[in-house]
CSV table of C-alpha atoms and ligand atoms in Angstrom, one decimal:
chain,number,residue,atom,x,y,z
A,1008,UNK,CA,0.0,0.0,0.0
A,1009,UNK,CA,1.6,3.3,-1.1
A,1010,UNK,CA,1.8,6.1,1.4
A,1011,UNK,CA,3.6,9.6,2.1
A,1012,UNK,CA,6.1,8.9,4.4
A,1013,UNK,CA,7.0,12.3,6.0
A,1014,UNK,CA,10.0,10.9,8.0
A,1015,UNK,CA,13.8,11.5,8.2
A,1016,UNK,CA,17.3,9.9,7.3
A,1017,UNK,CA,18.7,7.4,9.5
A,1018,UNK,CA,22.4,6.9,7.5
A,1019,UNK,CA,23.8,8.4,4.1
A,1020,UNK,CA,27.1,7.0,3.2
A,1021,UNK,CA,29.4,7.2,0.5
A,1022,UNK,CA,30.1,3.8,-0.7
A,1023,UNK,CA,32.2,4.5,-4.0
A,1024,UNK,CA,32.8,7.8,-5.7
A,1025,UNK,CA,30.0,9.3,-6.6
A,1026,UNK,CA,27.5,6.2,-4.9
A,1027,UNK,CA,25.5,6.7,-1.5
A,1028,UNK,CA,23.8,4.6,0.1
A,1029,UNK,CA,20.9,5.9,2.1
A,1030,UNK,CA,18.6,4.5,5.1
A,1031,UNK,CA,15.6,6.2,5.4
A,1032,UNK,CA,13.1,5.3,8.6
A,1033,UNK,CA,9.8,3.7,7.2
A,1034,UNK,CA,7.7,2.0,9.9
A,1035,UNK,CA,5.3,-0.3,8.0
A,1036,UNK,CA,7.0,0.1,4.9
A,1037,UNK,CA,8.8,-3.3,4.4
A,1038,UNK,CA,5.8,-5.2,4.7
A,1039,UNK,CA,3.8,-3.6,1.4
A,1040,UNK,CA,7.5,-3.1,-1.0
A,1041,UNK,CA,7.8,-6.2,-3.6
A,1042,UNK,CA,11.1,-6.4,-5.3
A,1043,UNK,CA,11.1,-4.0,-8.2
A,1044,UNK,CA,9.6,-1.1,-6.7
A,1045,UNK,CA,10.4,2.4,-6.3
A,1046,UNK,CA,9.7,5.5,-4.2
A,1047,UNK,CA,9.4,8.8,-5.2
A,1048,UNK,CA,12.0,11.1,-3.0
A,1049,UNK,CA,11.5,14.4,-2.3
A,1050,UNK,CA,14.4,16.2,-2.5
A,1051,UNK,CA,13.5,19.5,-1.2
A,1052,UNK,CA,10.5,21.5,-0.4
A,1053,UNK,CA,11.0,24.9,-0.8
A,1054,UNK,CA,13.4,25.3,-3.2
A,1055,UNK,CA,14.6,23.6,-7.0
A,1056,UNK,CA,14.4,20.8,-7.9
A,1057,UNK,CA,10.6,20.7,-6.8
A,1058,UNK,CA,10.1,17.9,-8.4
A,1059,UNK,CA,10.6,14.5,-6.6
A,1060,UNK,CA,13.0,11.8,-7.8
A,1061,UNK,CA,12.3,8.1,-8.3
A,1062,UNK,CA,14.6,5.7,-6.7
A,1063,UNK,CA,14.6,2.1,-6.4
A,1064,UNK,CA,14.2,0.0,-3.5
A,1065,UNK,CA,17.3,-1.6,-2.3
A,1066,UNK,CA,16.0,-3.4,0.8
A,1067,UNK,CA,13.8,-2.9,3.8
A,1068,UNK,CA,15.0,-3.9,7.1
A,1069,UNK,CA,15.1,-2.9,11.0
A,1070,UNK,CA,18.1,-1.4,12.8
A,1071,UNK,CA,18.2,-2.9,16.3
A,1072,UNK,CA,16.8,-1.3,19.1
A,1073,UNK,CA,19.2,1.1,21.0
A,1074,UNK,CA,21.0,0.1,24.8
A,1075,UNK,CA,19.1,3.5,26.2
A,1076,UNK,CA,15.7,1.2,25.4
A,1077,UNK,CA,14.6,2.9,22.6
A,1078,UNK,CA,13.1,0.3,20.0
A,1079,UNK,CA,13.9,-1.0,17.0
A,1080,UNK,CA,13.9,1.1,13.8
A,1081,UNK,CA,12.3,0.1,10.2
A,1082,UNK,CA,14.0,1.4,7.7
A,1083,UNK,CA,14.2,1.5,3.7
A,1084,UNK,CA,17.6,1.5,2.1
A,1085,UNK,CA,17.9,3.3,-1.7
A,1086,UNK,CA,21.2,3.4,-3.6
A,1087,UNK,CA,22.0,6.4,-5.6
A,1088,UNK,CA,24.7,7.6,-7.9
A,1089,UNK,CA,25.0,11.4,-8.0
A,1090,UNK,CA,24.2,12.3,-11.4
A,1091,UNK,CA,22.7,16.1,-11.3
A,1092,UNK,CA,21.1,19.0,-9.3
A,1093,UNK,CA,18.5,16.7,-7.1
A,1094,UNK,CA,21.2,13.5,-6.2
A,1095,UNK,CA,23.7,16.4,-5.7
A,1096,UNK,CA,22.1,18.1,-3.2
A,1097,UNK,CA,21.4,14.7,-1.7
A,1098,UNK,CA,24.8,13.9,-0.9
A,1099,UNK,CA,24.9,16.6,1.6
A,1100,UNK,CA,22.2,15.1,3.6
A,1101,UNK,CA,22.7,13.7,7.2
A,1102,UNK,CA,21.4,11.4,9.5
A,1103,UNK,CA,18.3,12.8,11.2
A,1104,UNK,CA,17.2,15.3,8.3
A,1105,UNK,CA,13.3,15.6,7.3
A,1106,UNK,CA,12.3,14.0,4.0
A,1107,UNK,CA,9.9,12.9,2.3
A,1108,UNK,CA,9.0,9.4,0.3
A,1109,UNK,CA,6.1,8.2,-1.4
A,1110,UNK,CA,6.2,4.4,-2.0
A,1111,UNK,CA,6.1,1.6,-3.0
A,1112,UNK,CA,5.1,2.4,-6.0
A,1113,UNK,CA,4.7,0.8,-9.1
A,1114,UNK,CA,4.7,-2.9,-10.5
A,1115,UNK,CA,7.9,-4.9,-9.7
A,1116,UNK,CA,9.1,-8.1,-11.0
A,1117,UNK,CA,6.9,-11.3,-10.7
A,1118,UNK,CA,8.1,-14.5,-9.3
A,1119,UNK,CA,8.9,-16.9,-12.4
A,1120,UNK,CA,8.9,-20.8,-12.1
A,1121,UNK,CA,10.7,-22.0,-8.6
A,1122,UNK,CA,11.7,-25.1,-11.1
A,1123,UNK,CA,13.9,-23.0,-13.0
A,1124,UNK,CA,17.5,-20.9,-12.5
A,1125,UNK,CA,17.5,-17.4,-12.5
A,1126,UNK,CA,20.1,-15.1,-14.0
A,1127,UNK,CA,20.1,-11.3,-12.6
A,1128,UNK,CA,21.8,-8.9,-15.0
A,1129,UNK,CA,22.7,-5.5,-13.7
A,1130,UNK,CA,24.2,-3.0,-14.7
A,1131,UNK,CA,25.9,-0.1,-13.0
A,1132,UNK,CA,23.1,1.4,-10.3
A,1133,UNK,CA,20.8,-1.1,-12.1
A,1134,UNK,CA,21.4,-3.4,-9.4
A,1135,UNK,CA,19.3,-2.1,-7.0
A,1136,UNK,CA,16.5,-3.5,-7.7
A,1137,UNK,CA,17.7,-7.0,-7.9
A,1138,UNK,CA,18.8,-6.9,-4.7
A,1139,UNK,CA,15.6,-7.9,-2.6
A,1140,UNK,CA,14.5,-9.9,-5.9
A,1141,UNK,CA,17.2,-11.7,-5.0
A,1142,UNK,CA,16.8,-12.6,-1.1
A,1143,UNK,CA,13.4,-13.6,-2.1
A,1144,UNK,CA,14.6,-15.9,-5.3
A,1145,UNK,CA,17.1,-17.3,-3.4
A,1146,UNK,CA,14.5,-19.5,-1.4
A,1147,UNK,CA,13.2,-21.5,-4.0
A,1148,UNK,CA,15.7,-21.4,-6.9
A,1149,UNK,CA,19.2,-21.0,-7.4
A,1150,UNK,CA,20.3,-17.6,-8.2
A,1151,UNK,CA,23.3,-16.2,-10.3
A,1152,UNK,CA,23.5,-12.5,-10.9
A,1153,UNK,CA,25.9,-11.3,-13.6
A,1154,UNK,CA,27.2,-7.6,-12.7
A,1155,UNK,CA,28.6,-5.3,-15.2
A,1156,UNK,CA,29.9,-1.8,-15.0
A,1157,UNK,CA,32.5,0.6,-16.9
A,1158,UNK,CA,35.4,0.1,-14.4
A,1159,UNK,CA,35.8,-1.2,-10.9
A,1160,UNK,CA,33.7,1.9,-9.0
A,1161,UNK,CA,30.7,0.7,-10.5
A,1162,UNK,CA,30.7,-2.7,-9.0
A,1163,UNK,CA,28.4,-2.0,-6.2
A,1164,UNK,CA,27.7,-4.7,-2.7
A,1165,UNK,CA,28.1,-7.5,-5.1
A,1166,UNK,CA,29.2,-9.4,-1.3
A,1167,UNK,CA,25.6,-8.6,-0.1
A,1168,UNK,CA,24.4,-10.6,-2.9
A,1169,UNK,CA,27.0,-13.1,-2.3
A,1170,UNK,CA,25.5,-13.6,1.7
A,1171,UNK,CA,22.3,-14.4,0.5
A,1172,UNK,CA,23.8,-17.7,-1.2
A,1173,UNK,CA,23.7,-16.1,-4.3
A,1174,UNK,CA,26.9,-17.1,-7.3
A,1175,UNK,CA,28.0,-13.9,-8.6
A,1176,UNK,CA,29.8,-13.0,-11.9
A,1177,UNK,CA,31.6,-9.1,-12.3
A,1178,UNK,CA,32.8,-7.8,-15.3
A,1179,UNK,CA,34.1,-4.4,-16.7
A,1180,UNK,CA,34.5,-2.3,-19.9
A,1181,UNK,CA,38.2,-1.7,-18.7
A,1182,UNK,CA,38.9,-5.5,-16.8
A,1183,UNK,CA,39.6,-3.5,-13.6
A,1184,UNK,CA,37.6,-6.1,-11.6
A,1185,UNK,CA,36.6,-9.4,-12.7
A,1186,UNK,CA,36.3,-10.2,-16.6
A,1187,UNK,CA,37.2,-7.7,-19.2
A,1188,UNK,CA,34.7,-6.9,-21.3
A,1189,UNK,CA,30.4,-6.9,-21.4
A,1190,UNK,CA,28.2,-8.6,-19.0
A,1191,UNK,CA,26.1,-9.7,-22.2
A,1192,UNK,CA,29.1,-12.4,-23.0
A,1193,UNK,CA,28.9,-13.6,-19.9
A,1194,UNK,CA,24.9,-14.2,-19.9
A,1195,UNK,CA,25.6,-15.4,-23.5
A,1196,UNK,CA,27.6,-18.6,-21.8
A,1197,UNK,CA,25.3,-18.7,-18.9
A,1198,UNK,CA,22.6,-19.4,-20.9
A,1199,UNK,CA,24.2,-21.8,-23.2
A,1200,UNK,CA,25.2,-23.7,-19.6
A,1201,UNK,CA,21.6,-23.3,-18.5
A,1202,UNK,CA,19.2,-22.7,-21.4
A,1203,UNK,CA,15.8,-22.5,-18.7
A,1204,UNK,CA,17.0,-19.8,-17.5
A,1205,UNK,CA,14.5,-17.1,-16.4
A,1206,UNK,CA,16.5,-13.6,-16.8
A,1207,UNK,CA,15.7,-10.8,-15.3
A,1208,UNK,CA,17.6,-7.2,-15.6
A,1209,UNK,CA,18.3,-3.7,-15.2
A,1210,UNK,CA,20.6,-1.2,-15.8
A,1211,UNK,CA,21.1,1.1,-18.9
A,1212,UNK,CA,19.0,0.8,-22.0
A,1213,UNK,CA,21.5,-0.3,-24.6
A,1214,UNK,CA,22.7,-3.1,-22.4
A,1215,UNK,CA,19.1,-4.0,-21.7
A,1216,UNK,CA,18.2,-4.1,-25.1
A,1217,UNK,CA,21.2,-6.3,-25.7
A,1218,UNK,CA,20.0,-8.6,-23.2
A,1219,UNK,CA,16.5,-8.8,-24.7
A,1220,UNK,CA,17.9,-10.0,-28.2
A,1221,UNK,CA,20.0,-12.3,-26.5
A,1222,UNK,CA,17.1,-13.9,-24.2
A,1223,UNK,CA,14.4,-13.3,-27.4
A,1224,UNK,CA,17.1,-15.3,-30.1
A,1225,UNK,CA,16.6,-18.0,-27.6
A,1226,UNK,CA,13.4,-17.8,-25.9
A,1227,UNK,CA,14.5,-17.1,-22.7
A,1228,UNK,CA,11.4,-15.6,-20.2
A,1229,UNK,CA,13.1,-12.0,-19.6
A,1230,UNK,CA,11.9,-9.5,-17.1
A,1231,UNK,CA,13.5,-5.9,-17.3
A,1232,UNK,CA,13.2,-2.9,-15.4
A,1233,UNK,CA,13.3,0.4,-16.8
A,1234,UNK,CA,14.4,3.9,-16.3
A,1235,UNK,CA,12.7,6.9,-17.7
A,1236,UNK,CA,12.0,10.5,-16.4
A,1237,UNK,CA,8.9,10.6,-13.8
A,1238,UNK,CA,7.4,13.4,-12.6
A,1239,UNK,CA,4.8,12.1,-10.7
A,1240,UNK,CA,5.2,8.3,-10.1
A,1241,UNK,CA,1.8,7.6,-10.1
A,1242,UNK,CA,0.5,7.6,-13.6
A,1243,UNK,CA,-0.6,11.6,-13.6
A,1244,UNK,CA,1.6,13.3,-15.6
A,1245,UNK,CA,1.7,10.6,-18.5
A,1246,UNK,CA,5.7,11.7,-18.6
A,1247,UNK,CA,7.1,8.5,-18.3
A,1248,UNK,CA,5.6,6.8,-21.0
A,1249,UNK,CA,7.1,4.1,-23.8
A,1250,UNK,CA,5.4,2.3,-26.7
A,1251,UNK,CA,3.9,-1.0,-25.6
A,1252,UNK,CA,4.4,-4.1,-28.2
A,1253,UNK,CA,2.2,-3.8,-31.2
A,1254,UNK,CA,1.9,0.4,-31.1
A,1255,UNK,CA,0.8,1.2,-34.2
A,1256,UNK,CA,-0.5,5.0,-35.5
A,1257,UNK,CA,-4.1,3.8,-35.7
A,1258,UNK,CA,-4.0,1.6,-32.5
A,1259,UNK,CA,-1.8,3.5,-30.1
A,1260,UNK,CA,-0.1,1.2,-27.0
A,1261,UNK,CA,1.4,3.8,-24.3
A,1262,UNK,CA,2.5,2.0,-21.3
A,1263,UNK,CA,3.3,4.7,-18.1
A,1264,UNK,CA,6.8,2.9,-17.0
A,1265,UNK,CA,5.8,4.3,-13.4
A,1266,UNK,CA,2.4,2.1,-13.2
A,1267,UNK,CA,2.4,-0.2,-15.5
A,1268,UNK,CA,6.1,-0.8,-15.1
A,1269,UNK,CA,8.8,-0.1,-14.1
A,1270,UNK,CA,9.1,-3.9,-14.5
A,1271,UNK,CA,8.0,-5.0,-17.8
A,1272,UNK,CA,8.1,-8.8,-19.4
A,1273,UNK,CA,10.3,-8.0,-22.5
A,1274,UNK,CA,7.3,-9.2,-24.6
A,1275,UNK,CA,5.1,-6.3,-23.4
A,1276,UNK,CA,7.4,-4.3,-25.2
A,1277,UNK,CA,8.2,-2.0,-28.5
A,1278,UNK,CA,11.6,-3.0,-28.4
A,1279,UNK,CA,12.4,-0.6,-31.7
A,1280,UNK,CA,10.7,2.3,-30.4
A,1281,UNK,CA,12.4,2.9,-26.8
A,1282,UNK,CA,15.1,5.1,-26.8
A,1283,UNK,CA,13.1,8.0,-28.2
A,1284,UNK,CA,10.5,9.9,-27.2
A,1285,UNK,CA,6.6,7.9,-26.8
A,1286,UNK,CA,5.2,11.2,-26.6
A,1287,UNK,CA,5.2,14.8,-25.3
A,1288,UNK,CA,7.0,15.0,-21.8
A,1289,UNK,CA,5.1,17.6,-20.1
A,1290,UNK,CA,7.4,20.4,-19.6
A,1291,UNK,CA,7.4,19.9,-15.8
A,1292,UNK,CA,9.1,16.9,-16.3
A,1293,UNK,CA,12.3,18.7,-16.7
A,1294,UNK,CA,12.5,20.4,-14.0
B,1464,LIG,C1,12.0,3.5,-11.5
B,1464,LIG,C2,13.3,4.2,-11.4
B,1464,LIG,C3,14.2,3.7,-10.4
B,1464,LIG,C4,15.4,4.4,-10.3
B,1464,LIG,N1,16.3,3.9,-9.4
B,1464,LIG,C5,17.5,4.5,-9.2
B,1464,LIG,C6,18.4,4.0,-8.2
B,1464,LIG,O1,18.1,3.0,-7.5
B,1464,LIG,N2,19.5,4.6,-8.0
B,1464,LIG,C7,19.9,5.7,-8.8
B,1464,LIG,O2,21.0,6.3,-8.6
B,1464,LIG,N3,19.1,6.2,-9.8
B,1464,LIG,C8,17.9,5.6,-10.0
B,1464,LIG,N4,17.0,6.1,-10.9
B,1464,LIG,C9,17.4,7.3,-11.7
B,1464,LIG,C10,17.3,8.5,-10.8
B,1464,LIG,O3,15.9,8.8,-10.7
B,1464,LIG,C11,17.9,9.7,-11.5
B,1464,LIG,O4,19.3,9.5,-11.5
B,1464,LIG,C12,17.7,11.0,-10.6
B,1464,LIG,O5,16.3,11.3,-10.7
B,1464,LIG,C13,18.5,12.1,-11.1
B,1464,LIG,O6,18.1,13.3,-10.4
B,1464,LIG,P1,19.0,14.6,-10.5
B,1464,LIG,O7,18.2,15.7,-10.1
B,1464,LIG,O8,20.3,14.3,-9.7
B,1464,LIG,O9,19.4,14.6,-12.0
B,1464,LIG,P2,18.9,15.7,-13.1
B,1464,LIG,O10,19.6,17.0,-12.8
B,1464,LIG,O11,17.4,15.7,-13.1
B,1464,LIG,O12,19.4,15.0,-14.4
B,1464,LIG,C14,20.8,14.7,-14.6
B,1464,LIG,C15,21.0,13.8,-15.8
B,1464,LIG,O13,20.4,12.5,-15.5
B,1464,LIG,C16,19.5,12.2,-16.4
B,1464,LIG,N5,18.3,11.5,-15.8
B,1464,LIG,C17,17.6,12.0,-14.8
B,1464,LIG,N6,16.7,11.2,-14.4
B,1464,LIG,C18,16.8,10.1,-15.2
B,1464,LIG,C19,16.1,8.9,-15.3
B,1464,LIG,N7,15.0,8.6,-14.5
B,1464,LIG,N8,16.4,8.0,-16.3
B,1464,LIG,C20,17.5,8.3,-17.1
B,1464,LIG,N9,18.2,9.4,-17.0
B,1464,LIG,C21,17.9,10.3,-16.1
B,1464,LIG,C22,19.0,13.5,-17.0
B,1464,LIG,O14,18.5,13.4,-18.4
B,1464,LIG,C23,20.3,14.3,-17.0
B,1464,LIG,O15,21.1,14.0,-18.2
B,1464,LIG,C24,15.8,5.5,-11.1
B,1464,LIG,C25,14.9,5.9,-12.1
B,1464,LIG,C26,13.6,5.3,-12.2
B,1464,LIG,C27,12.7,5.8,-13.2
B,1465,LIG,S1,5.7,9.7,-13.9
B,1465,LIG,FE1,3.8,10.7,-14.1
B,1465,LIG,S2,2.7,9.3,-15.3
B,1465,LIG,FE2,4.5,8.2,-14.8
């Protein structure tokens, strides 16, 4: 069940350059998010950027309660990289500041077949949302999650993954950690070492639509999550939208990646047409 949470930061630590991870106090919040979901974060009230900025969930969890008796504390975890005027000013935040979150919004990925292996592909920041995915996975299936990113700063918690029981794979544009090269080779020989896969991915568009023609050449079940600007996060604003599978001028197919996504099956999809525009942003999109 969504709600407003008008609350305040517990933690906000740099973990890499330019990556924070932030703990945000959320009573009641772990028991509505499914893997795949996002909040909205306000960054500010007063002053730019007004807008709120969508984050995914990392993980819910409690910090234990405190020797002077005070009890323990639920709290939502996001994982940003600092990219612009909204994660910028985020940075400077500090534990016990007032924010505001609106979550858990939006449709996240759906379980798959327990019978069958699943392959997490992430890319860059695109892990986050793979993360609780994974813990709940893990259970029933065995779980391998192939990480990429340009160079070794990119490769995020990859051990937290490994503590759930979870085999993981790194690789890197430059070969500063793990394999040299693009985390689609590796799913390529994944998937010839485990063709039922179910796959299931985020991270930047060009390596998501690389993963799709991989997983569609073969007929592997794919599940991506995507990125797109969102002003509102609840399906207002019509900002975030992308062509659904089968948009055609006479029969249009908008999809609003904030409700109706932002986890899509790949088949849902106009694979040719993302990338550009679906239709007018509203201009307070931008801002
Ligand atoms: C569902 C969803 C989940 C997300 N989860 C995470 C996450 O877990 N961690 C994380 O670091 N980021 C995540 N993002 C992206 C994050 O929302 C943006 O990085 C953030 O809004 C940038 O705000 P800013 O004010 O710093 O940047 P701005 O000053 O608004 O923009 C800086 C640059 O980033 C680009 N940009 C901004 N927002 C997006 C976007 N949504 N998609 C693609 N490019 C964008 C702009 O075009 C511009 O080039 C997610 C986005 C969505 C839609
Ligand atoms: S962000 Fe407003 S409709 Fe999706």
């Amino acid at each position: 069940m969504m709600k407003n949470y008008k609350t305040r930061i517990l933690s906000n630590q740099e973990i890499a350059p330019d990556y924070y991870r932030m703990k945000i106090l959320a009573p009641g919040f772990g028991q509505h998010a499914r893997p795949g979901q996002f909040v909205m974060f306000r960054v500010q009230r007063s002053m730019p950027p007004l807008l709120r900025r969508p984050f995914g969930v990392f993980r819910t969890g409690f910090l234990p309660a405190d020797c002077d008796g005070m009890p323990e504390k639920e709290y939502l975890e996001i994982l940003y990289k600092v990219v612009g005027h909204g994660t910028a000013i985020m940075r400077e935040l500090h534990s016990g500041d007032a924010v505001e979150v609106l979550g858990p919004l939006g449709r996240g990925f759906e379980p798959g077949d327990p019978q069958r292996e699943k392959i997490l592909v992430g890319g860059g920041i695109g892990l986050v949302p793979l993360f609780m995915l994974a813990e709940d996975r893990v259970k029933e299936s065995p779980v391998r999650l192939l990480m990429g990113g340009r160079t070794r700063d990119d490769i995020l918690v990859v051990t937290e993954f490994e503590r759930l029981g979870v085999e993981t794979y790194v690789s890197t544009d430059d070969g500063s950690l793990g394999e040299e090269g693009f985390v689609t080779q590796m799913l390529e020989r994944k998937l010839r070492k485990y063709p039922d896969a179910e796959v299931y991915c985020c991270g930047p568009l060009p390596m998501i639509s690389a993963v799709n023609t991989i997983c569609a050449a073969q007929n592997v079940p794919l599940q991506v999550s995507l990125e797109a600007l969102m002003a509102c996060g609840v399906g207002a604003c019509l900002g975030c939208v992308v062509k659904g599978a089968g948009h055609t001028e006479e029969h249009p197919r908008y999809l609003c990646t904030c409700k109706a996504g932002p986890v899509f099956h790949a088949a849902e999809l106009d694979w040719h047409a993302l990338g550009t525009p679906a239709a007018d942003s509203c201009e307070g999109c931008k801002s």
